[in-house]
Short mmCIF file of C-alpha atoms and ligand atoms in Angstrom, two decimals:
data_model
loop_
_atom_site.label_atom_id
_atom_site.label_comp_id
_atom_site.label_asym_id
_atom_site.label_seq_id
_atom_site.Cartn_x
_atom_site.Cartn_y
_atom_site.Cartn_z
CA UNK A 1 -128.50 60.79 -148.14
CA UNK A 2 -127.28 60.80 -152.00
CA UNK A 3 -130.46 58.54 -153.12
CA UNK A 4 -132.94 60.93 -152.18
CA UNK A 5 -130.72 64.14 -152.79
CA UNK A 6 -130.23 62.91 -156.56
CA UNK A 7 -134.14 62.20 -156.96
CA UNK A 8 -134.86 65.50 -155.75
CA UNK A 9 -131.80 66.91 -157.98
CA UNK A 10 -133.63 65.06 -161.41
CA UNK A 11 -137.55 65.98 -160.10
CA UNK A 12 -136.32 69.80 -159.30
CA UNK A 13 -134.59 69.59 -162.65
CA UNK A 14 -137.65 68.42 -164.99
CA UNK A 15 -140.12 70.36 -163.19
CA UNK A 16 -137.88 73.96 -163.11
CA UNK A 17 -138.83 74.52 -167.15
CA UNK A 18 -142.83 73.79 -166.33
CA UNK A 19 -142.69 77.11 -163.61
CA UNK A 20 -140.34 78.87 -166.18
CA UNK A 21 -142.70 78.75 -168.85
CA UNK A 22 -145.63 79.37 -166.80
CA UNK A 23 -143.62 83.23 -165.53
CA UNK A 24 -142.62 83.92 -168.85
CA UNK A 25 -145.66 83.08 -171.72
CA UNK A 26 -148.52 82.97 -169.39
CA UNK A 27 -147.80 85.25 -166.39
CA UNK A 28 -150.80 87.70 -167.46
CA UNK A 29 -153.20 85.04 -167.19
CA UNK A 30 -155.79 85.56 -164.50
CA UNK A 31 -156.43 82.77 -161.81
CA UNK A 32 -159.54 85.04 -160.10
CA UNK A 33 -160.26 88.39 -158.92
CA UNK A 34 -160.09 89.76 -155.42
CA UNK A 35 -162.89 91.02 -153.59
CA UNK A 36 -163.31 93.77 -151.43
CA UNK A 37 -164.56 91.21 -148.83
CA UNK A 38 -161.56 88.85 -148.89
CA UNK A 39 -159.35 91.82 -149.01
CA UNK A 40 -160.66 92.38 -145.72
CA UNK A 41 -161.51 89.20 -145.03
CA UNK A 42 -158.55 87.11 -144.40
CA UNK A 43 -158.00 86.10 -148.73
CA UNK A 44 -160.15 83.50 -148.11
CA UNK A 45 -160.27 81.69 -151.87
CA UNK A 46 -158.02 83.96 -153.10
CA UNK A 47 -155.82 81.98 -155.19
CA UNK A 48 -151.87 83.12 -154.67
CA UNK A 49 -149.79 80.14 -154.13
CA UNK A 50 -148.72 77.24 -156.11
CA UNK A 51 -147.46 74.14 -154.24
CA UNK A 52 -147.42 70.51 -155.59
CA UNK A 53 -147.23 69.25 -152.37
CA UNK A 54 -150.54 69.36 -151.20
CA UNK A 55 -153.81 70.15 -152.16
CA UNK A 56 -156.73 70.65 -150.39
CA UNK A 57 -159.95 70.50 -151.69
CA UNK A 58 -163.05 71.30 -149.81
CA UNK A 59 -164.92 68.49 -150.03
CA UNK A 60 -162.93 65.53 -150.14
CA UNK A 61 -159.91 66.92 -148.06
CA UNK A 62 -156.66 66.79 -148.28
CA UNK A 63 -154.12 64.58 -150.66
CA UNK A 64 -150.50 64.39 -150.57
CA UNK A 65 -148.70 64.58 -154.11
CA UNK A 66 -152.45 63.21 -155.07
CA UNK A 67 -152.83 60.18 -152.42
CA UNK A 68 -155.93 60.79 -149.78
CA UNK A 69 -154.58 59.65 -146.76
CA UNK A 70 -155.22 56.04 -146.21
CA UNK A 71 -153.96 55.70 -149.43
CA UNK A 72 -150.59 57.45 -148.00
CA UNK A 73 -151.04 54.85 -144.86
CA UNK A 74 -151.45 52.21 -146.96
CA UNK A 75 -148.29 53.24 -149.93
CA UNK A 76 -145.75 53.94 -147.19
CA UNK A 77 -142.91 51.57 -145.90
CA UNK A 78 -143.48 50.63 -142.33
CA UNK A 79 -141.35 49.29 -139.80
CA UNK A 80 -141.48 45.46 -138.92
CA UNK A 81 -144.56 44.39 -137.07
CA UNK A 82 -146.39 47.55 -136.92
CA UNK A 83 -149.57 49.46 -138.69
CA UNK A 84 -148.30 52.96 -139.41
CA UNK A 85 -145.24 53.87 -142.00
CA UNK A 86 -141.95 55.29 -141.32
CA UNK A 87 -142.59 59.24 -140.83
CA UNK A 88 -139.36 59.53 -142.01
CA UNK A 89 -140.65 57.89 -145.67
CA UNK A 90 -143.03 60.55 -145.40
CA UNK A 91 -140.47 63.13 -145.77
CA UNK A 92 -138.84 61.23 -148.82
CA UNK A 93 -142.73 61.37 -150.64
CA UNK A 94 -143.16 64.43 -149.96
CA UNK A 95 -140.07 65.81 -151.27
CA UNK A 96 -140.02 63.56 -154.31
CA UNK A 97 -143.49 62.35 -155.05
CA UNK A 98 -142.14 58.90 -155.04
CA UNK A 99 -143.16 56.02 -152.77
CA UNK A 100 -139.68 54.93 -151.39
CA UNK A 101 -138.72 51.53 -151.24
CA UNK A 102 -138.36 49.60 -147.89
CA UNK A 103 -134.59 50.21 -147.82
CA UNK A 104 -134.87 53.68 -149.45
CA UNK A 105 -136.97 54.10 -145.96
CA UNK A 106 -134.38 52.42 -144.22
CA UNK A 107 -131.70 54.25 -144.92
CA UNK A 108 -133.48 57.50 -144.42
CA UNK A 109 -133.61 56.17 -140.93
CA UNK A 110 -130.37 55.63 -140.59
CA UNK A 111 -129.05 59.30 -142.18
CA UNK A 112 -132.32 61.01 -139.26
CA UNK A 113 -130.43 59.13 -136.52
CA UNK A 114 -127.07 60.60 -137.58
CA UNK A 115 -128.77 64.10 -137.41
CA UNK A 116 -131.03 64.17 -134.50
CA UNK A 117 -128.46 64.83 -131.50
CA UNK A 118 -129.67 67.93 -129.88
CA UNK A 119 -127.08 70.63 -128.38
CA UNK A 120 -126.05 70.78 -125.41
CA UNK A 121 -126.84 74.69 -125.32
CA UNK A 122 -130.57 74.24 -126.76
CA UNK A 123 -130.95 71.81 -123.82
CA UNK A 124 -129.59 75.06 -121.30
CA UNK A 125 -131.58 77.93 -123.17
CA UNK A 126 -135.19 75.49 -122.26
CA UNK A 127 -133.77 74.76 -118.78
CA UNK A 128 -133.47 78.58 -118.52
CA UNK A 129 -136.98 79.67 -119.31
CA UNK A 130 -139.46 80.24 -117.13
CA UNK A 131 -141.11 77.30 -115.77
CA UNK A 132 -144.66 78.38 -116.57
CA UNK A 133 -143.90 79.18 -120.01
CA UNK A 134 -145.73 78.18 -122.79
CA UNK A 135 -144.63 74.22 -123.99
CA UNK A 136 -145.34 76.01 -127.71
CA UNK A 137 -143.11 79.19 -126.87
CA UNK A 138 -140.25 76.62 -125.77
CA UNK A 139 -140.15 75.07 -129.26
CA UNK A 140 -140.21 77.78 -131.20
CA UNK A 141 -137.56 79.10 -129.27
CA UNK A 142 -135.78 76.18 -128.91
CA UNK A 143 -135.83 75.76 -132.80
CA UNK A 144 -134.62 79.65 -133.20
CA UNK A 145 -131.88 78.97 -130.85
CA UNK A 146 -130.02 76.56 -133.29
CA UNK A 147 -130.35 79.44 -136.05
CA UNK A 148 -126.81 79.29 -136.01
CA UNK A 149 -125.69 76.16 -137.55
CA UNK A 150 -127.90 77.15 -140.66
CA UNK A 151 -125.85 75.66 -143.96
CA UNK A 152 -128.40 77.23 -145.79
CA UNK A 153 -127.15 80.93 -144.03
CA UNK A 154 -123.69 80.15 -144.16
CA UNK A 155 -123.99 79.21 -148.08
CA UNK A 156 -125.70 82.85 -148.47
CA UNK A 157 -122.82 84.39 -146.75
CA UNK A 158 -120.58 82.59 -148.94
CA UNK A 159 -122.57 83.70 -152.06
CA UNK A 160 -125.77 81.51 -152.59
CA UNK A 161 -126.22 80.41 -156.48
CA UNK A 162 -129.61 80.52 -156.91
CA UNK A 163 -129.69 76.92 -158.96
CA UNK A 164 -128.20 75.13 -155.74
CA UNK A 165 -129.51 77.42 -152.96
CA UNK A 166 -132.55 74.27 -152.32
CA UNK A 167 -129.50 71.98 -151.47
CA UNK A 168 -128.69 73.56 -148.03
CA UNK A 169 -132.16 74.45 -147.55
CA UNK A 170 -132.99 70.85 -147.87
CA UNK A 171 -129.84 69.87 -145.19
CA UNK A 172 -131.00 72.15 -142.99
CA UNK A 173 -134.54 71.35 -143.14
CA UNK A 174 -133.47 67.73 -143.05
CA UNK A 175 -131.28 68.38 -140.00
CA UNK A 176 -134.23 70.40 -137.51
CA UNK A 177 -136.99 67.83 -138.55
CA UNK A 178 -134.46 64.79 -137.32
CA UNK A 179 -134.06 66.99 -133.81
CA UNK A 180 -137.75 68.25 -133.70
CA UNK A 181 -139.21 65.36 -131.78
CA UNK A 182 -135.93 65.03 -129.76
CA UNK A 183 -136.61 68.78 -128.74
CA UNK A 184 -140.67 67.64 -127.94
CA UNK A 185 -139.79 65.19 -125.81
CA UNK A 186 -137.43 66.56 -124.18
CA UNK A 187 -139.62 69.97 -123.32
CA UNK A 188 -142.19 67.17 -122.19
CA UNK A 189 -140.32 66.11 -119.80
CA UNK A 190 -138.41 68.70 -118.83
CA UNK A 191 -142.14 70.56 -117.99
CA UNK A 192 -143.97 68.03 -116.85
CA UNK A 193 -142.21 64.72 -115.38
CA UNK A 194 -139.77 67.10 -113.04
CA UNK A 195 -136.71 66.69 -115.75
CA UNK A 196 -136.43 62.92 -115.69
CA UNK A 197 -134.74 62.44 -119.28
CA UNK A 198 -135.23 59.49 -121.27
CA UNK A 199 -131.86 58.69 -123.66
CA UNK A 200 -132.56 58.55 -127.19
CA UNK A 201 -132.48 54.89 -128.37
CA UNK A 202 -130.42 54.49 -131.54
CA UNK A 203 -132.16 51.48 -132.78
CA UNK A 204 -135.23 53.32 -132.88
CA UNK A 205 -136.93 55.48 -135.74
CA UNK A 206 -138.65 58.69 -135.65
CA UNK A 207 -141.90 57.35 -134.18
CA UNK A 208 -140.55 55.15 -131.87
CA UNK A 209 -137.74 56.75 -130.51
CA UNK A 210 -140.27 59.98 -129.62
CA UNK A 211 -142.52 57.67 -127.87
CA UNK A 212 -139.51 56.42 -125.74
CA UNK A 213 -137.82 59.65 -125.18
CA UNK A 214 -141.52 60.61 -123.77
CA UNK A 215 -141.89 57.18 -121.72
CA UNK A 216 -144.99 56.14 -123.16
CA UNK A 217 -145.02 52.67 -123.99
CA UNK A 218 -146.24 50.78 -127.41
CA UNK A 219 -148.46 50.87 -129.21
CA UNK A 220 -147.55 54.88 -128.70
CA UNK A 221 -145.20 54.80 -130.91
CA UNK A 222 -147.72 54.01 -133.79
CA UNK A 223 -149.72 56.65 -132.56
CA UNK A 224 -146.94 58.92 -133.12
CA UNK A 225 -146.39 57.70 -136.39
CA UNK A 226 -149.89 58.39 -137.23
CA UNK A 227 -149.98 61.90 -135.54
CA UNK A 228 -146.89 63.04 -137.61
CA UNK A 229 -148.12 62.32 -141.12
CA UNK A 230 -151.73 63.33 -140.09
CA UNK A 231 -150.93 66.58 -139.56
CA UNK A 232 -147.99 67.13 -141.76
CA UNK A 233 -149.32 68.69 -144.74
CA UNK A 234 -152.50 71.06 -145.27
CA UNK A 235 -151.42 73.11 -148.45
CA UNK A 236 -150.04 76.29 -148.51
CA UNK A 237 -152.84 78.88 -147.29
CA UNK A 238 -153.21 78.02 -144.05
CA UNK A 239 -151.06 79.86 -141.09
CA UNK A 240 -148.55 77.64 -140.36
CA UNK A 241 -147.88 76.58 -143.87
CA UNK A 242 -148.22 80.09 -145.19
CA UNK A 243 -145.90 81.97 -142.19
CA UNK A 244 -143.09 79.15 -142.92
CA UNK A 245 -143.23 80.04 -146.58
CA UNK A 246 -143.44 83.76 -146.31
CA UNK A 247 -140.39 84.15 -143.58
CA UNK A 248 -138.54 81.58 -146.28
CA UNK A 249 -139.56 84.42 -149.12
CA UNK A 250 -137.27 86.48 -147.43
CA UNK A 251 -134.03 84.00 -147.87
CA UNK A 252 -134.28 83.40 -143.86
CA UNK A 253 -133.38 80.05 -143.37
CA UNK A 254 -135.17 76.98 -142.55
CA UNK A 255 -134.77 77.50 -138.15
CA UNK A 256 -136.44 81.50 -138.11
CA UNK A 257 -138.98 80.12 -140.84
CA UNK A 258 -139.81 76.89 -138.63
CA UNK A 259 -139.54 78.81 -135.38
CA UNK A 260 -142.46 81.39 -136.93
CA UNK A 261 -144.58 78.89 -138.23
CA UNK A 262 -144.71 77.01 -134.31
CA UNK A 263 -145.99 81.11 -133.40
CA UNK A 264 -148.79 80.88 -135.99
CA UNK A 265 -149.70 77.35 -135.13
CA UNK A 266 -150.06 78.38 -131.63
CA UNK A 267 -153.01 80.23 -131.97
CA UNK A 268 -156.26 78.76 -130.66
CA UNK A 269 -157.91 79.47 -134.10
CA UNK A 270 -155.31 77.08 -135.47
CA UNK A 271 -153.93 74.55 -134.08
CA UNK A 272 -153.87 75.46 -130.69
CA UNK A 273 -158.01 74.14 -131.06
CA UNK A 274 -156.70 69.97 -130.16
CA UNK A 275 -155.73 71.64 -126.68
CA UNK A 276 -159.17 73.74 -126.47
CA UNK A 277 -161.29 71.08 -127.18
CA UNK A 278 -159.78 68.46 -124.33
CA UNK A 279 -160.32 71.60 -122.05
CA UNK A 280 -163.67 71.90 -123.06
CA UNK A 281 -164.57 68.36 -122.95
CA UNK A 282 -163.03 68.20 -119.45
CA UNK A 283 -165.84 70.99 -118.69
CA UNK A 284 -168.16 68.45 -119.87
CA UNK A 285 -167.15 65.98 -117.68
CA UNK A 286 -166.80 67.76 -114.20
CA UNK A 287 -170.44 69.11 -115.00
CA UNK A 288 -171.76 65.69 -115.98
CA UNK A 289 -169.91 64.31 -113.24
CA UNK A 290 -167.99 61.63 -115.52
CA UNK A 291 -171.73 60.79 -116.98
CA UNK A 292 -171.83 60.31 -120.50
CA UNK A 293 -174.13 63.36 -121.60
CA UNK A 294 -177.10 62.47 -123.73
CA UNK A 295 -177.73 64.26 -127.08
CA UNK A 296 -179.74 67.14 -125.08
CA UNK A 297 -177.39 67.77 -122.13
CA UNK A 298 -174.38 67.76 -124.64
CA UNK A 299 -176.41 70.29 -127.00
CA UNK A 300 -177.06 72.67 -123.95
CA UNK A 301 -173.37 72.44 -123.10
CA UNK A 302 -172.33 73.58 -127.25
CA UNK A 303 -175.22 76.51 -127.00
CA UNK A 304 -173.83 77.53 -123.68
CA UNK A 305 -170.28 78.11 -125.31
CA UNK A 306 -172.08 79.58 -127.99
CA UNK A 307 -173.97 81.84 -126.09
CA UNK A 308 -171.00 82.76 -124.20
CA UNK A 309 -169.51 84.14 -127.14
CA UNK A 310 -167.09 81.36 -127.71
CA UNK A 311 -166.43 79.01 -130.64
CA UNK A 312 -166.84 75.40 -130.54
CA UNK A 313 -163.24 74.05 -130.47
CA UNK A 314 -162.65 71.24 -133.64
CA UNK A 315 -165.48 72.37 -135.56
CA UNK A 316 -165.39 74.21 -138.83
CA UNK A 317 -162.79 75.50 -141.28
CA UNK A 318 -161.75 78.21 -143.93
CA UNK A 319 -161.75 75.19 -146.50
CA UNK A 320 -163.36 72.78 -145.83
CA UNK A 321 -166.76 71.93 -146.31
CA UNK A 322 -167.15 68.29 -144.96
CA UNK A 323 -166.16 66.35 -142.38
CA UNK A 324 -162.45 65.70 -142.14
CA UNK A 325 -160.79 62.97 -143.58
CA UNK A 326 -157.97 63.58 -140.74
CA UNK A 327 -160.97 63.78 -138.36
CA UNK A 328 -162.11 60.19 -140.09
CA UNK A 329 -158.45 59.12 -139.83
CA UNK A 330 -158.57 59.38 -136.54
CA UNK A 331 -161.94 58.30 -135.60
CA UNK A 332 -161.87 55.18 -137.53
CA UNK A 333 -158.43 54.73 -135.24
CA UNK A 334 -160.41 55.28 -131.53
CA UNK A 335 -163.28 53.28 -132.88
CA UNK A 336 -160.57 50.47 -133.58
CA UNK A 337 -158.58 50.88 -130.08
CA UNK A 338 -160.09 53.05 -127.63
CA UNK A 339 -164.23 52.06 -128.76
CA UNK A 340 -164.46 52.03 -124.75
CA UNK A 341 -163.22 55.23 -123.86
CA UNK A 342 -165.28 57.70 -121.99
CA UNK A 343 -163.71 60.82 -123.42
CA UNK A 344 -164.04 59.27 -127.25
CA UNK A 345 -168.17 59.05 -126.50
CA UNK A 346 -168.26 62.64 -125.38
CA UNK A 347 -166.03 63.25 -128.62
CA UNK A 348 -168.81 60.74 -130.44
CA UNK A 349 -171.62 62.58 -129.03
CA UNK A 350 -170.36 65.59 -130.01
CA UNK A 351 -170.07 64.57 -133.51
CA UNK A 352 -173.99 63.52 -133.56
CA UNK A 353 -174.88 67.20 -132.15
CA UNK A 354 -172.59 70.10 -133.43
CA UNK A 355 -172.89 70.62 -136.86
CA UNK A 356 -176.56 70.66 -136.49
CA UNK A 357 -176.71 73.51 -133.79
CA UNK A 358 -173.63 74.97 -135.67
CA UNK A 359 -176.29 74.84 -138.71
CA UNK A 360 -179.31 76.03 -136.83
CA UNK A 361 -177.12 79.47 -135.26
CA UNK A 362 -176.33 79.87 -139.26
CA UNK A 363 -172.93 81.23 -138.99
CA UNK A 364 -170.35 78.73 -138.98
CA UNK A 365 -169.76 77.92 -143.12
CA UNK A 366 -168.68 74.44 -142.15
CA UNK A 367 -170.19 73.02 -139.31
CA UNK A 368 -168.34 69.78 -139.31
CA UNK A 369 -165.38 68.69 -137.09
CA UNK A 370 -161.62 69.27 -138.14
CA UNK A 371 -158.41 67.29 -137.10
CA UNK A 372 -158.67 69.23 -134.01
CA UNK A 373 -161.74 67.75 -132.72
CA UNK A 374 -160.30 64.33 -131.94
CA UNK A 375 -156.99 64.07 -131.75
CA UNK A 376 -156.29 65.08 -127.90
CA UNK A 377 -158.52 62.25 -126.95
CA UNK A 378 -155.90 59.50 -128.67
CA UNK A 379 -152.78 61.28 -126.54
CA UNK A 380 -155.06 61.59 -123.50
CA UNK A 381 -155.83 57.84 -123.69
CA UNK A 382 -152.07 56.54 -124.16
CA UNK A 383 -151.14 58.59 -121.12
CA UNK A 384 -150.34 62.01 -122.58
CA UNK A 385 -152.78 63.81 -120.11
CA UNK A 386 -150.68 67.36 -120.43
CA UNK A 387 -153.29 69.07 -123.10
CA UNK A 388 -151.34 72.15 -123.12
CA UNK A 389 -148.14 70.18 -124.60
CA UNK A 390 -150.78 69.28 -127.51
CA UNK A 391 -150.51 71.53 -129.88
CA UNK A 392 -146.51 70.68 -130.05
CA UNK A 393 -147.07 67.22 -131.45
CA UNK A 394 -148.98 68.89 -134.48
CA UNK A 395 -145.78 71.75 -134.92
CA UNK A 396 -143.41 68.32 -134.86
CA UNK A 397 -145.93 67.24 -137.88
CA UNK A 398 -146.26 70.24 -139.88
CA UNK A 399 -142.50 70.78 -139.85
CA UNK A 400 -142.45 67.92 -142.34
CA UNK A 401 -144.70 69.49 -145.18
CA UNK A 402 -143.62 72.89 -144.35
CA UNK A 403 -140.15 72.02 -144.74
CA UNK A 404 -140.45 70.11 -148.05
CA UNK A 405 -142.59 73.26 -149.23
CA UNK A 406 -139.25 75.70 -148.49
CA UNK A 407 -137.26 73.21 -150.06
CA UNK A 408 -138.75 73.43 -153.20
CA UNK A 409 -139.44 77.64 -152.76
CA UNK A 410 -135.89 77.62 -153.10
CA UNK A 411 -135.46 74.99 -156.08
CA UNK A 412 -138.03 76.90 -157.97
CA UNK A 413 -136.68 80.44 -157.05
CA UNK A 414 -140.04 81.55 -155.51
CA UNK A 415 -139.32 85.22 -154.93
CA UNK A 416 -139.94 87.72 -151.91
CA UNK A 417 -143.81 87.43 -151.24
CA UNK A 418 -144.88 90.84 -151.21
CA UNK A 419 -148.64 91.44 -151.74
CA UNK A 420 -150.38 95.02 -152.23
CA UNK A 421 -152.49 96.93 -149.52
CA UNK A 422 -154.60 99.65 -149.95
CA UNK A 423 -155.87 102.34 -147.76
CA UNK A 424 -159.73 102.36 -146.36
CA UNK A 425 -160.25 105.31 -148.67
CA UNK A 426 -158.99 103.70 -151.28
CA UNK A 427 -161.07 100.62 -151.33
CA UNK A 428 -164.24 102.64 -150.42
CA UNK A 429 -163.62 104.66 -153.63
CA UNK A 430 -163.37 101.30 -155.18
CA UNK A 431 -166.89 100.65 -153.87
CA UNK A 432 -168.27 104.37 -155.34
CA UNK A 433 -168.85 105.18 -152.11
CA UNK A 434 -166.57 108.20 -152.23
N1 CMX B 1 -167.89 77.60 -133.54
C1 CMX B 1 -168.58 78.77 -133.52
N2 CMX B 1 -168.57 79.67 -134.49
C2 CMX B 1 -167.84 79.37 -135.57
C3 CMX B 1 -167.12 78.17 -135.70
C4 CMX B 1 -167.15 77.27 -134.62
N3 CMX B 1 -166.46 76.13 -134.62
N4 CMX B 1 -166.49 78.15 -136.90
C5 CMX B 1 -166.80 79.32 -137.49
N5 CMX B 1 -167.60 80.06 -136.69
C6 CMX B 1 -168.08 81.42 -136.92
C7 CMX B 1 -166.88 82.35 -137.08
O1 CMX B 1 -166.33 82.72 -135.81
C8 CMX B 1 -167.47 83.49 -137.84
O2 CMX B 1 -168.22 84.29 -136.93
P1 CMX B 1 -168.26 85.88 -137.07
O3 CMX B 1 -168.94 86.12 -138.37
O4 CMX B 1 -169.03 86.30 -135.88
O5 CMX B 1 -166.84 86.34 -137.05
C9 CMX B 1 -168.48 82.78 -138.75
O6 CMX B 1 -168.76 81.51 -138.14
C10 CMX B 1 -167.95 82.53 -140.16
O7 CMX B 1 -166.72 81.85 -140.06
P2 CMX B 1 -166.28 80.84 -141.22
O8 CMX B 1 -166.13 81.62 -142.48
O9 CMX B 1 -167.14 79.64 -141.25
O10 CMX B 1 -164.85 80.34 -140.68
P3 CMX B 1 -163.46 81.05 -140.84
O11 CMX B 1 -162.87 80.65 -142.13
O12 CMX B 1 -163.53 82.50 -140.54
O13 CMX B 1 -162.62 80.39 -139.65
C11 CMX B 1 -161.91 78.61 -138.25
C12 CMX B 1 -162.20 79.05 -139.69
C13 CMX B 1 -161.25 77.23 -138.27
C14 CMX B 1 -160.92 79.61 -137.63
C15 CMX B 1 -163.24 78.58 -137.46
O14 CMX B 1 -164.09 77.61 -138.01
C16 CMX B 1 -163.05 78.33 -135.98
O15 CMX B 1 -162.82 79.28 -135.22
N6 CMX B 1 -163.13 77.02 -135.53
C17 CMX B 1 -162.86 76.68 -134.15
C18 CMX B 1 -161.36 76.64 -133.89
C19 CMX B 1 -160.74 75.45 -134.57
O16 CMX B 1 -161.19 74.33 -134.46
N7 CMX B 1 -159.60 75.69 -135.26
C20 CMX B 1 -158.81 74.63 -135.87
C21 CMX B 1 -158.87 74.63 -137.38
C22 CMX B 1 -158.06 73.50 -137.96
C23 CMX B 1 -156.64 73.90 -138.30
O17 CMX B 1 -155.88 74.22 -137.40
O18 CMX B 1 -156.27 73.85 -139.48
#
């Protein structure tokens, strides 16, 4: 799509000289120091990656190229007659920092439909696996499996100039994100409606051709729309974003890096947590007997998985420090459609009694929910009941900030990440205890 490939071409070029300069006259400057304790802490704070992307900050949450996200809800073209933009405009602002016009939009449609056919052999390789496999290990595998028609690998076999090495990085990108949901849906119903395939439907976008291919009816296809951009972006530090960026360090192309990040994003600390907390809550309700719980039965329920060892599902994070906005995104969403909904009150109840008993056991930094905490109940109410196929709705999301972050690693020549480790004796002579 030449529009959007010749803004990216003019942004990449006036921004290139700003990172040059930075490497060359101020590359001694310090941005912190590193503690023993996030050494061996998981670098919380530790400040290592620059991304223009995203940022998150703890407080307020997160901001796309500097919008909060109604703002992006609000900025974004939309199609006709509905409430939530184009995810594929999404990909255009976050590539460009530019709100694209309605037919900028519209023709990024059009160029998404001309990529999102999926082949024949990925369709074989999912049939293959194991029926009780993992709907998160079929993705990533399914993504891995179309390794080979990387542009971006057969441009480094050809010699890659490092100036123009973002361009097939950006087709390629631009190629798996137009068969991502394609791929979703189709594991969806491969696993769970007994292979009954729904055709894609050419006259449909991103949004609501995945809501067809799944065979939910409207308003899903909003929802998806909304579930995409959500989760799409969360700066660079966090697993997902971080493992696509890292595998990308290493000049692997955009299907190994987007195949590793669905790993990392299937772990229940991450975002694995929107399956584990409709689990949970589905613990709630055999024990209550489909009751709503009052404030003290819900409270013994969160001190029992406390207790147990176990941590609350949708509640806290290594950032943030407040409730979050893609929590509030949401919420302000169920409140609006699903206000009725028995599993949203156990989800509202919830709210009222966590972070206080995540407060009172005192170890939890953040005791307030995450994106996790409430986004299972939305696909449980529009008929998406499978919680384990959750956590691939958020991998079809990230993909779209995780993509546009590799895009510009390239444009900006980020080299190999390679941090430092040290031994135990090492850091405990550090410490003077040796
Ligand atoms: N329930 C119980 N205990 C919790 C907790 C929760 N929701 N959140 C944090 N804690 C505990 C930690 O397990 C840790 O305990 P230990 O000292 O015994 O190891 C302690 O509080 C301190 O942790 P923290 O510094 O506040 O949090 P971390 O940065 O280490 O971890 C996160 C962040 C998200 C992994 C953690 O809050 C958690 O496990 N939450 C539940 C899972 C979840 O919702 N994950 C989704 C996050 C959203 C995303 O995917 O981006």
């Amino acid at each position: 799509m030449q529009t959007l490939i010749d803004k990216l071409s003019k942004k990449i070029d006036e921004h290139r000289p700003r990172t040059v300069r930075l490497l060359k006259e101020y590359g001694d400057v310090e941005l912190g120091k590193v503690t023993i304790g996030q050494a061996i802490g998981g670098m919380r704070g530790v400040k290592v990656l620059v991304t223009d992307i995203s940022y998150l900050d703890p407080n307020e949450g997160i901001r796309y190229r500097g919008k909060t996200l109604p703002e992006v809800f609000e900025l974004l073209p939309k199609p006709a007659g509905k409430d939530y933009p184009y995810v594929e405009s999404l990909w255009f602002f976050l590539l460009t920092g530019d709100v694209p016009t309605q037919a900028e939009a519209e023709d990024l449609v059009e160029e998404f439909k001309k990529r999102r056919k999926i082949p024949q052999y990925v369709k074989d390789i999912l049939n293959a696996a194991p029926k009780d496999s993992h709907p998160m290990a079929l993705f990533s595998m399914a993504v891995v499996a179309m390794q080979k028609e990387s542009k971006f690998y057969k441009a480094y076999n050809e010699g890659l100039d490092k100036m123009t090495a973002w361009i097939p990085m950006y087709e390629d990108s631009t190629d798996l994100l137009a068969k991502m949901p394609g791929i979703a849906a189709y594991i969806y119903r491969m696993k769970y409606k007994n292979s009954d395939f729904i055709d894609d439907d050419m006259s449909l976008d991103m949004g609501g051709n995945f809501a067809h291919m799944m065979g939910i009816p409207v308003p899903y296809d909003d929802v998806a729309r909304m579930y995409f951009i959500t989760h799409a972006d969360h700066e660079s530090g966090n697993v997902s974003a971080h493992s696509t960026h890292l595998i990308a360090s290493a000049l692997s192309d955009a299907y190994y890096s987007i195949s590793g990040m669905l790993n990392g994003l299937a772990g229940p600390l991450h975002g694995l947590a929107n399956q584990e907390v409709l689990r949970w809550i589905q613990g709630v309700r055999e024990q209550m007997g489909n009751k709503i719980p009052t404030k003290e039965e819900m409270s013994k329920f969160v001190w029992d998985t406390l207790n147990s060892g176990q941590v609350i599902p949708g509640y806290g994070h290594a950032v943030l420090r407040k409730t979050d906005p893609r929590y509030t995104v949401q919420r302000e969403f169920c409140i609006k459609h699903l206000n009725d909904d028995i599993l949203f009150k156990y989800v509202d109840v919830l709210y009222q009694v966590v972070p206080d008993i995540l407060r009172e056991q005192g170890k939890a930094k953040n005791p307030w929910p995450n994106v996790d905490a409430q986004s299972g109940v939305i696909q449980w109410f529009y008929g998406l009941q499978e919680y384990d196929f959750y956590t691939v709705l958020f991998g079809v999301g990230r993909a779209i900030g995780t993509l546009a972050n590799i895009t510009w690693d390239r444009a900006l020549g980020y080299p190999i990440e390679r941090p430092k480790s040290l031994t135990t004796d090492m850091v405990e002579a550090v410490a003077g205890i040796k």
